[in-house]
XYZ file of N, CA and C in Angstrom:
717
model
N 10.622 7.550 16.249
C 10.161 6.245 15.812
C 8.660 6.264 15.541
N 7.872 6.863 16.480
C 6.436 6.860 16.303
C 6.025 7.668 15.086
N 6.742 8.779 14.821
C 6.439 9.570 13.624
C 6.669 8.752 12.368
N 7.741 7.934 12.360
C 8.019 7.079 11.207
C 6.907 6.062 10.996
N 6.428 5.467 12.076
C 5.348 4.498 11.956
C 4.074 5.177 11.491
N 3.842 6.402 11.952
C 2.673 7.142 11.501
C 2.723 7.416 10.013
N 3.898 7.765 9.518
C 4.075 7.998 8.084
C 3.822 6.719 7.297
N 4.358 5.608 7.810
C 4.178 4.322 7.146
C 2.711 3.914 7.144
N 2.038 4.095 8.265
C 0.620 3.748 8.368
C -0.196 4.547 7.357
N 0.064 5.839 7.254
C -0.702 6.687 6.336
C -0.418 6.327 4.879
N 0.812 5.979 4.580
C 1.147 5.576 3.212
C 0.441 4.276 2.843
N 0.439 3.318 3.772
C -0.228 2.046 3.505
C -1.744 2.218 3.415
N -2.298 3.092 4.258
C -3.731 3.362 4.173
C -4.081 3.985 2.829
N -3.254 4.913 2.379
C -3.495 5.560 1.095
C -3.535 4.540 -0.024
N -2.597 3.600 0.017
C -2.553 2.584 -1.036
C -3.726 1.619 -0.923
N -4.015 1.165 0.286
C -5.081 0.173 0.473
C -6.456 0.748 0.152
N -6.706 1.979 0.555
C -8.018 2.576 0.316
C -8.200 2.980 -1.143
N -7.167 3.537 -1.744
C -7.303 4.035 -3.116
C -7.316 2.921 -4.154
N -6.912 1.711 -3.771
C -6.951 0.624 -4.746
C -8.332 -0.040 -4.817
N -9.264 0.447 -4.024
C -10.627 -0.067 -4.107
C -11.209 0.243 -5.481
N -12.134 -0.575 -5.921
C -12.722 -0.374 -7.241
C -13.481 0.943 -7.289
N -13.592 1.486 -8.496
C -14.319 2.739 -8.666
C -15.782 2.591 -8.241
N -16.333 1.418 -8.438
C -17.726 1.204 -8.034
C -17.879 1.313 -6.522
N -16.943 0.705 -5.789
C -17.017 0.797 -4.334
C -16.865 2.244 -3.878
N -15.925 2.966 -4.480
C -15.711 4.359 -4.098
C -16.959 5.186 -4.396
N -17.580 4.925 -5.546
C -18.803 5.643 -5.900
C -19.937 5.305 -4.929
N -20.054 4.037 -4.579
C -21.098 3.647 -3.621
C -20.860 4.306 -2.257
N -19.605 4.373 -1.845
C -19.279 4.972 -0.553
C -19.499 6.486 -0.566
N -19.153 7.120 -1.686
C -19.227 8.578 -1.768
C -20.577 9.123 -2.168
N -21.354 8.334 -2.881
C -22.649 8.797 -3.335
C -22.582 9.472 -4.698
N -23.741 9.808 -5.213
C -23.838 10.419 -6.534
C -24.060 11.926 -6.443
N -24.399 12.367 -5.259
C -24.409 13.775 -4.897
C -24.090 13.828 -3.416
N -23.792 15.007 -2.906
C -23.436 15.108 -1.494
C -24.582 14.590 -0.628
N -24.300 13.503 0.094
C -25.282 12.952 1.014
C -26.373 12.123 0.375
N -26.322 11.899 -0.924
C -27.399 11.182 -1.601
C -26.888 9.891 -2.234
N -27.708 8.860 -2.110
C -27.475 7.555 -2.736
C -26.160 6.923 -2.292
N -25.759 7.189 -1.066
C -24.593 6.497 -0.514
C -25.001 5.091 -0.095
N -24.165 4.103 -0.386
C -24.444 2.712 -0.052
C -23.406 2.255 0.969
N -23.729 2.458 2.221
C -22.746 2.257 3.279
C -22.446 0.787 3.568
N -23.157 -0.141 2.908
C -22.827 -1.561 3.101
C -21.439 -1.885 2.536
N -20.880 -1.000 1.687
C -19.545 -1.273 1.129
C -18.447 -1.006 2.150
N -18.791 -0.384 3.282
C -17.767 -0.088 4.286
C -17.106 -1.365 4.789
N -17.895 -2.404 5.043
C -17.330 -3.650 5.588
C -16.311 -4.288 4.637
N -16.631 -4.490 3.343
C -15.609 -5.076 2.462
C -14.383 -4.164 2.283
N -14.592 -2.859 2.249
C -13.447 -1.944 2.166
C -12.573 -2.108 3.401
N -13.216 -2.170 4.570
C -12.474 -2.301 5.824
C -11.721 -3.627 5.884
N -12.349 -4.711 5.421
C -11.672 -6.018 5.440
C -10.443 -6.016 4.537
N -10.591 -5.478 3.335
C -9.451 -5.414 2.418
C -8.319 -4.589 3.018
N -8.673 -3.466 3.614
C -7.668 -2.576 4.191
C -6.979 -3.229 5.383
N -7.742 -3.913 6.222
C -7.164 -4.602 7.373
C -6.208 -5.706 6.926
N -6.587 -6.443 5.888
C -5.717 -7.493 5.348
C -4.383 -6.904 4.913
N -4.443 -5.763 4.261
C -3.240 -5.101 3.770
C -2.370 -4.620 4.938
N -2.968 -3.933 5.902
C -2.205 -3.392 7.021
C -1.582 -4.497 7.860
N -2.334 -5.562 8.119
C -1.827 -6.642 8.969
C -0.716 -7.440 8.295
N -0.629 -7.344 6.971
C 0.449 -8.021 6.256
C 1.786 -7.319 6.474
N 1.750 -5.995 6.588
C 2.988 -5.220 6.613
C 3.280 -4.521 7.934
N 2.336 -4.550 8.870
C 2.525 -3.882 10.147
C 2.184 -4.837 11.293
N 2.742 -4.570 12.442
C 2.431 -5.332 13.639
C 1.419 -4.509 14.437
N 0.201 -5.001 14.580
C -0.873 -4.248 15.212
C -1.359 -5.019 16.442
N -1.459 -4.326 17.573
C -1.856 -4.986 18.815
C -2.889 -4.147 19.555
N -3.552 -4.793 20.494
C -4.561 -4.153 21.326
C -4.288 -4.551 22.767
N -3.985 -3.553 23.597
C -3.656 -3.792 25.008
C -2.574 -4.862 25.169
N -1.578 -4.796 24.302
C -0.425 -5.683 24.411
C -0.574 -7.021 23.736
N -1.762 -7.350 23.231
C -1.985 -8.621 22.552
C -2.187 -8.383 21.050
N -1.735 -9.325 20.218
C -1.922 -9.149 18.764
C -3.392 -8.955 18.414
N -3.681 -7.953 17.623
C -5.060 -7.699 17.199
C -5.412 -8.609 16.029
N -6.611 -9.109 16.021
C -7.062 -9.936 14.902
C -7.363 -9.056 13.701
N -7.339 -9.653 12.518
C -7.697 -8.902 11.320
C -9.134 -8.416 11.403
N -9.992 -9.238 12.016
C -11.390 -8.840 12.168
C -11.507 -7.616 13.063
N -10.691 -7.582 14.131
C -10.709 -6.442 15.039
C -10.207 -5.173 14.366
N -9.142 -5.315 13.572
C -8.608 -4.159 12.838
C -9.640 -3.675 11.823
N -10.284 -4.624 11.144
C -11.311 -4.259 10.163
C -12.460 -3.513 10.836
N -12.847 -3.948 12.040
C -13.934 -3.281 12.759
C -13.557 -1.852 13.111
N -12.300 -1.634 13.484
C -11.838 -0.279 13.808
C -11.834 0.599 12.555
N -11.382 0.044 11.448
C -11.367 0.804 10.194
C -12.791 1.151 9.776
N -13.693 0.183 9.906
C -15.094 0.427 9.543
C -15.687 1.540 10.396
N -15.362 1.538 11.685
C -15.866 2.591 12.572
C -15.354 3.956 12.127
N -14.085 4.005 11.720
C -13.526 5.268 11.252
C -14.199 5.723 9.957
N -14.468 4.800 9.063
C -15.097 5.151 7.785
C -16.536 5.626 7.980
N -17.204 5.107 8.988
C -18.585 5.549 9.246
C -18.633 6.991 9.741
N -17.491 7.491 10.229
C -17.444 8.864 10.714
C -17.147 9.872 9.600
N -16.903 9.378 8.393
C -16.569 10.277 7.276
C -17.811 11.062 6.866
N -17.655 12.365 6.719
C -18.786 13.211 6.363
C -19.228 12.971 4.927
N -20.475 13.338 4.637
C -20.993 13.203 3.279
C -20.165 14.030 2.295
N -19.752 15.227 2.731
C -18.987 16.112 1.847
C -17.644 15.488 1.480
N -16.936 14.968 2.471
C -15.637 14.357 2.212
C -15.802 13.096 1.368
N -16.793 12.275 1.686
C -17.010 11.032 0.939
C -17.259 11.331 -0.534
N -18.058 12.348 -0.825
C -18.354 12.679 -2.217
C -17.113 13.183 -2.948
N -16.243 13.914 -2.257
C -15.020 14.421 -2.888
C -14.115 13.278 -3.343
N -14.196 12.133 -2.662
C -13.371 10.986 -3.054
C -13.726 10.512 -4.458
N -14.985 10.622 -4.822
C -15.418 10.173 -6.148
C -14.907 11.094 -7.241
N -14.475 12.298 -6.859
C -13.931 13.264 -7.821
C -12.409 13.189 -7.904
N -11.845 12.162 -7.318
C -10.389 11.913 -7.368
C -9.602 13.076 -6.765
N -10.113 13.655 -5.712
C -9.440 14.761 -5.038
C -8.322 14.229 -4.148
N -7.068 14.569 -4.487
C -5.944 14.127 -3.665
C -6.051 14.671 -2.248
N -6.519 15.905 -2.127
C -6.680 16.504 -0.802
C -7.679 15.716 0.036
N -8.765 15.277 -0.602
C -9.776 14.497 0.112
C -9.209 13.157 0.558
N -8.452 12.498 -0.314
C -7.867 11.207 0.049
C -6.875 11.375 1.185
N -6.083 12.445 1.157
C -5.136 12.700 2.243
C -5.873 12.911 3.557
N -6.951 13.690 3.507
C -7.754 13.933 4.707
C -8.333 12.638 5.244
N -8.843 11.791 4.342
C -9.404 10.504 4.755
C -8.358 9.639 5.444
N -7.176 9.532 4.829
C -6.116 8.691 5.399
C -5.683 9.192 6.766
N -5.558 10.507 6.926
C -5.194 11.066 8.228
C -6.281 10.778 9.257
N -7.538 10.856 8.833
C -8.644 10.610 9.745
C -8.667 9.159 10.218
N -8.542 8.232 9.275
C -8.553 6.807 9.627
C -7.328 6.456 10.468
N -6.167 6.991 10.079
C -4.938 6.717 10.832
C -5.060 7.220 12.267
N -5.584 8.418 12.434
C -5.749 8.969 13.767
C -6.663 8.114 14.621
N -7.731 7.607 14.031
C -8.658 6.728 14.745
C -7.956 5.446 15.168
N -7.197 4.838 14.247
C -6.502 3.591 14.562
C -5.451 3.796 15.639
N -4.720 4.916 15.542
C -3.678 5.194 16.538
C -4.280 5.456 17.910
N -5.545 5.863 17.935
C -6.189 6.136 19.205
C -6.664 4.886 19.930
N -6.841 3.781 19.213
C -7.371 2.571 19.851
C -6.469 1.347 19.708
N -5.426 1.426 18.886
C -4.541 0.288 18.659
C -3.082 0.710 18.785
N -2.221 -0.261 19.055
C -0.781 -0.005 19.038
C -0.229 -0.533 17.709
N 0.523 0.312 17.012
C 0.987 -0.039 15.667
C 2.499 0.098 15.613
N 3.151 -0.910 15.069
C 4.610 -0.909 14.974
C 5.004 -1.627 13.692
N 6.291 -1.521 13.320
C 6.778 -2.261 12.162
C 6.960 -3.720 12.530
N 6.935 -4.588 11.549
C 7.134 -6.010 11.813
C 8.583 -6.275 12.206
N 8.810 -7.242 13.088
C 10.181 -7.557 13.489
C 11.053 -7.871 12.289
N 12.273 -7.416 12.345
C 13.233 -7.613 11.251
C 14.058 -8.861 11.528
N 14.148 -9.771 10.566
C 14.835 -11.049 10.799
C 16.289 -11.031 10.370
N 16.811 -9.881 9.948
C 18.209 -9.776 9.562
C 18.483 -10.145 8.131
N 17.463 -10.501 7.368
C 17.670 -10.909 5.986
C 16.571 -10.349 5.101
N 16.973 -9.742 3.996
C 16.016 -9.245 3.024
C 16.121 -10.024 1.715
N 16.760 -11.173 1.747
C 16.903 -11.950 0.530
C 15.600 -12.645 0.198
N 15.354 -12.818 -1.090
C 14.108 -13.462 -1.510
C 14.064 -14.925 -1.077
N 15.252 -15.540 -0.897
C 15.259 -16.941 -0.500
C 14.594 -17.147 0.862
N 14.640 -16.121 1.714
C 14.057 -16.265 3.043
C 12.543 -16.212 2.996
N 11.990 -15.711 1.887
C 10.552 -15.495 1.742
C 10.031 -14.468 2.746
N 10.933 -13.798 3.487
C 10.479 -12.879 4.527
C 9.795 -11.653 3.936
N 10.331 -11.149 2.838
C 9.708 -9.963 2.256
C 8.759 -10.315 1.119
N 8.291 -11.567 1.109
C 7.200 -11.943 0.229
C 7.571 -12.479 -1.134
N 8.862 -12.687 -1.416
C 9.274 -13.116 -2.751
C 9.962 -14.465 -2.702
N 9.790 -15.229 -3.763
C 10.461 -16.511 -3.898
C 11.852 -16.300 -4.489
N 12.679 -17.329 -4.403
C 14.072 -17.193 -4.820
C 14.213 -16.791 -6.280
N 13.312 -17.282 -7.154
C 13.421 -16.963 -8.581
C 12.932 -15.554 -8.898
N 12.377 -14.856 -7.885
C 11.912 -13.493 -8.086
C 12.901 -12.458 -7.554
N 14.079 -12.901 -7.158
C 15.091 -12.017 -6.588
C 15.507 -10.933 -7.582
N 15.665 -9.697 -7.102
C 16.227 -8.623 -7.912
C 17.728 -8.868 -8.030
N 18.220 -9.032 -9.240
C 19.631 -9.356 -9.438
C 20.517 -8.132 -9.202
N 21.778 -8.385 -8.900
C 22.700 -7.301 -8.558
C 22.929 -6.336 -9.714
N 22.820 -6.824 -10.958
C 23.069 -5.952 -12.098
C 21.830 -5.263 -12.639
N 20.664 -5.540 -12.058
C 19.421 -4.961 -12.558
C 19.309 -3.492 -12.160
N 18.919 -2.664 -13.111
C 18.804 -1.228 -12.850
C 17.429 -0.714 -13.274
N 16.929 0.320 -12.583
C 15.628 0.908 -12.972
C 15.684 1.490 -14.376
N 14.572 1.413 -15.098
C 14.499 1.929 -16.465
C 13.654 3.196 -16.563
N 12.810 3.430 -15.564
C 11.946 4.605 -15.598
C 12.637 5.846 -15.064
N 11.874 6.913 -14.940
C 12.388 8.169 -14.392
C 11.932 8.283 -12.940
N 12.884 8.449 -12.052
C 12.598 8.557 -10.626
C 12.997 9.938 -10.141
N 12.098 10.592 -9.417
C 12.379 11.939 -8.909
C 11.890 12.059 -7.476
N 12.402 13.055 -6.781
C 12.008 13.264 -5.390
C 10.504 13.490 -5.290
N 9.898 12.866 -4.289
C 8.458 13.022 -4.099
C 8.100 14.443 -3.682
N 8.998 15.074 -2.957
C 8.744 16.430 -2.467
C 9.884 17.334 -2.923
N 9.630 18.182 -3.912
C 10.679 19.045 -4.470
C 11.243 19.987 -3.417
N 10.357 20.443 -2.528
C 10.802 21.407 -1.525
C 11.564 20.742 -0.380
N 11.546 19.401 -0.332
C 12.218 18.686 0.744
C 12.833 17.402 0.216
N 13.921 17.512 -0.560
C 14.576 16.311 -1.105
C 15.018 15.379 0.028
N 14.875 14.105 -0.208
C 15.275 13.127 0.803
C 15.126 11.728 0.263
N 14.971 10.765 1.145
C 14.863 9.360 0.753
C 13.413 9.004 0.440
N 12.849 9.668 -0.563
C 11.459 9.482 -0.935
C 11.322 9.826 -2.416
N 10.992 8.829 -3.251
C 10.993 9.030 -4.696
C 9.723 8.466 -5.334
N 9.324 9.070 -6.446
C 8.202 8.596 -7.252
C 8.737 8.246 -8.634
N 8.311 7.097 -9.170
C 8.790 6.641 -10.475
C 7.738 6.824 -11.553
N 8.191 7.222 -12.752
C 7.277 7.467 -13.862
C 7.702 6.683 -15.100
N 6.711 6.179 -15.804
C 6.870 5.605 -17.132
C 6.201 6.584 -18.084
N 6.976 7.495 -18.646
C 6.380 8.597 -19.390
C 5.644 9.496 -18.414
N 4.349 9.691 -18.638
C 3.539 10.497 -17.724
C 2.822 9.654 -16.677
N 2.907 8.331 -16.803
C 2.193 7.440 -15.877
C 3.025 7.192 -14.624
N 2.401 7.356 -13.466
C 3.073 7.090 -12.200
C 3.099 5.585 -11.946
N 4.292 5.042 -11.735
C 4.434 3.611 -11.470
C 4.294 3.290 -9.986
N 4.865 4.138 -9.150
C 4.827 3.876 -7.722
C 5.792 4.753 -6.967
N 5.975 4.422 -5.729
C 6.780 5.253 -4.826
C 7.702 4.360 -4.014
N 8.899 4.849 -3.715
C 9.800 4.172 -2.798
C 10.251 5.175 -1.748
N 10.418 4.710 -0.526
C 10.870 5.622 0.521
C 11.547 4.828 1.627
N 12.441 5.501 2.312
C 13.203 4.876 3.387
C 12.776 5.467 4.716
N 12.566 4.595 5.684
C 12.264 5.030 7.040
C 13.368 4.508 7.942
N 13.956 5.392 8.723
C 15.063 5.005 9.587
C 14.541 4.298 10.829
N 14.658 2.988 10.824
C 14.279 2.175 11.971
C 15.550 1.679 12.645
N 15.537 1.616 13.951
C 16.759 1.294 14.691
C 17.354 -0.041 14.289
N 16.505 -1.018 13.954
C 17.006 -2.361 13.664
C 17.038 -2.673 12.175
N 16.687 -1.718 11.325
C 16.639 -2.011 9.889
C 16.845 -0.731 9.094
N 18.035 -0.127 9.231
C 18.268 1.164 8.599
C 18.278 1.074 7.076
N 18.495 -0.113 6.538
C 18.513 -0.275 5.083
C 17.254 -0.980 4.602
N 16.128 -0.493 5.014
C 14.860 -1.052 4.550
C 14.146 0.015 3.733
N 13.976 -0.250 2.442
C 13.278 0.661 1.547
C 11.894 0.100 1.244
N 10.872 0.853 1.613
C 9.506 0.452 1.330
C 9.110 0.904 -0.079
N 8.248 0.128 -0.698
C 7.752 0.499 -2.022
C 6.238 0.330 -2.065
N 5.607 1.146 -2.883
C 4.160 1.107 -3.077
C 3.877 1.216 -4.564
N 3.012 0.361 -5.081
C 2.564 0.461 -6.464
C 1.460 1.520 -6.540
N 1.503 2.363 -7.552
C 0.477 3.387 -7.711
C -0.903 2.742 -7.742
N -1.809 3.256 -6.951
C -3.147 2.674 -6.828
C -4.103 3.333 -7.808
N -4.664 2.544 -8.715
C -5.636 3.083 -9.670
C -6.910 2.252 -9.730
N -7.009 1.271 -8.822
C -8.213 0.443 -8.786
C -8.218 -0.725 -9.749
N -7.161 -0.905 -10.543
C -7.115 -1.997 -11.510
C -6.789 -3.314 -10.799
N -7.123 -4.460 -11.404
C -6.842 -5.759 -10.779
C -5.350 -5.957 -10.542
N -5.002 -6.573 -9.411
C -3.594 -6.777 -9.055
C -3.022 -8.076 -9.629
N -3.865 -8.984 -10.056
C -3.437 -10.239 -10.700
C -2.415 -11.017 -9.853
N -2.614 -10.977 -8.552
C -1.743 -11.729 -7.657
C -0.506 -10.999 -7.207
N -0.255 -9.806 -7.754
C 0.935 -9.047 -7.385
C 0.663 -8.241 -6.123
N 1.602 -8.206 -5.177
C 1.397 -7.371 -3.984
C 1.455 -5.892 -4.348
N 0.824 -5.082 -3.539
C 0.791 -3.644 -3.798
C 1.844 -2.886 -3.017
N 2.509 -3.555 -2.082
C 3.517 -2.883 -1.268
C 4.474 -3.914 -0.691
N 5.614 -3.454 -0.253
C 6.597 -4.339 0.348
C 7.859 -3.571 0.643
N 8.979 -4.275 0.769
C 10.241 -3.587 1.022
C 11.388 -4.367 0.398
N 12.480 -3.670 0.185
C 13.702 -4.262 -0.353
C 14.887 -3.699 0.425
N 16.079 -4.199 0.115
C 17.261 -3.815 0.880
C 17.917 -2.536 0.394
N 17.509 -2.015 -0.749
C 18.129 -0.799 -1.275
C 17.132 -0.042 -2.130
N 17.464 1.223 -2.398
C 16.607 2.035 -3.267
C 16.571 1.444 -4.671
N 17.711 0.952 -5.156
C 17.768 0.373 -6.506
C 16.846 -0.828 -6.624
N 16.943 -1.741 -5.667
C 16.115 -2.945 -5.755
C 14.641 -2.616 -5.543
N 14.333 -1.628 -4.699
C 12.934 -1.231 -4.500
C 12.357 -0.628 -5.777
N 13.145 0.216 -6.463
C 12.685 0.808 -7.725
C 12.501 -0.271 -8.787
N 13.420 -1.219 -8.839
C 13.293 -2.317 -9.801
C 12.061 -3.161 -9.505
N 11.768 -3.373 -8.213
C 10.598 -4.164 -7.848
C 9.320 -3.464 -8.319
N 9.236 -2.153 -8.101
C 8.075 -1.392 -8.561
C 7.920 -1.535 -10.070
N 9.021 -1.392 -10.808
C 8.948 -1.448 -12.266
C 8.559 -2.841 -12.747
N 9.090 -3.878 -12.125
C 8.721 -5.242 -12.519
C 7.210 -5.444 -12.405
N 6.663 -5.037 -11.266
C 5.228 -5.237 -11.045
C 4.417 -4.340 -11.970
N 4.821 -3.098 -12.092
C 4.084 -2.148 -12.937
C 3.995 -2.660 -14.369
N 5.120 -3.063 -14.953
C 5.099 -3.504 -16.350
C 4.365 -4.833 -16.515
N 4.411 -5.685 -15.472
C 3.632 -6.928 -15.527
C 2.134 -6.614 -15.552
N 1.724 -5.628 -14.760
C 0.310 -5.241 -14.745
C -0.103 -4.606 -16.056
N 0.780 -3.799 -16.634
C 0.487 -3.177 -17.932
C 0.268 -4.250 -18.997
N 1.066 -5.325 -18.925
C 0.949 -6.410 -19.896
C -0.183 -7.376 -19.556
N -0.791 -7.208 -18.385
C -1.857 -8.120 -17.978
C -1.349 -9.464 -17.506
N -0.103 -9.528 -17.017
C 0.501 -10.784 -16.590
C 0.157 -11.080 -15.131
N -0.213 -12.322 -14.851
C -0.441 -12.743 -13.480
C 0.873 -13.162 -12.847
N 0.950 -13.037 -11.548
C 2.146 -13.472 -10.840
C 2.147 -14.996 -10.729
N 3.252 -15.608 -11.073
C 3.413 -17.044 -10.941
C 4.200 -17.330 -9.671
N 3.698 -18.212 -8.837
C 4.404 -18.571 -7.609
C 4.679 -20.074 -7.610
N 5.334 -20.527 -8.669
C 5.595 -21.953 -8.839
C 6.846 -22.368 -8.121
N 6.758 -23.442 -7.378
C 7.922 -24.059 -6.804
C 8.143 -25.402 -7.474
N 9.105 -26.161 -6.997
C 9.376 -27.474 -7.585
C 8.174 -28.391 -7.443
N 7.666 -28.876 -8.557
C 6.542 -29.780 -8.551
C 5.194 -29.088 -8.427
N 5.171 -27.743 -8.423
C 3.919 -27.012 -8.273
C 3.447 -26.501 -9.632
N 2.130 -26.330 -9.757
C 1.576 -25.821 -11.014
C 0.489 -24.784 -10.749
N 0.584 -24.064 -9.643
C -0.466 -23.120 -9.295
C -0.013 -21.692 -9.540
N -1.003 -20.786 -9.588
C -0.742 -19.359 -9.722
C -0.976 -18.680 -8.375
N -0.594 -17.374 -8.323
C -0.838 -16.624 -7.091
C -2.323 -16.479 -6.842
């Protein structure tokens, strides 16, 4: 169970950190190794990341729910420990560097906080609003993915897939076996730093098909520049 939560934490960290704007990443990494780093960006990066993690994970400190501010402070402390060399590699879009960063931050968080999945309410329907969607946003039973989905790890096929629209990566879906929610498929939108326009970057669905469809819906909406509408009866607001 703990290994599954560790995998989930690292995946969410990867998405939350990599979706930061290129300017923030450049300020954090510097323009040369150890030079012109602007460490004041650590706080906003940490706040954004904490907001993301607290939305999808249950995080506590000594048995009590941790505040978002407390989680952000822990993330900021971890980011301050990042070496100049590693920080600069992030600006070069090094996947290895990003993986190292996520493992480092995750290890720090696991050392000072207790992290678990959110309680499962027995329903993954959009009508419940539990997984973040309104009833009119439900993935229909006949809807099928249109992109190309392949195993994330060729050497280890399993319940982990990456979706492509041509050569562009749309996102990832994966299943984690939890005792109370064996049919929970998590999804992540590929992080490229572009505006989200109200669309969430991660979530879960009840099946691999619906998770893949959810990724594609959001991906193509972002490609078209469409904002998410969250209108209910009598409402006229956007996300």
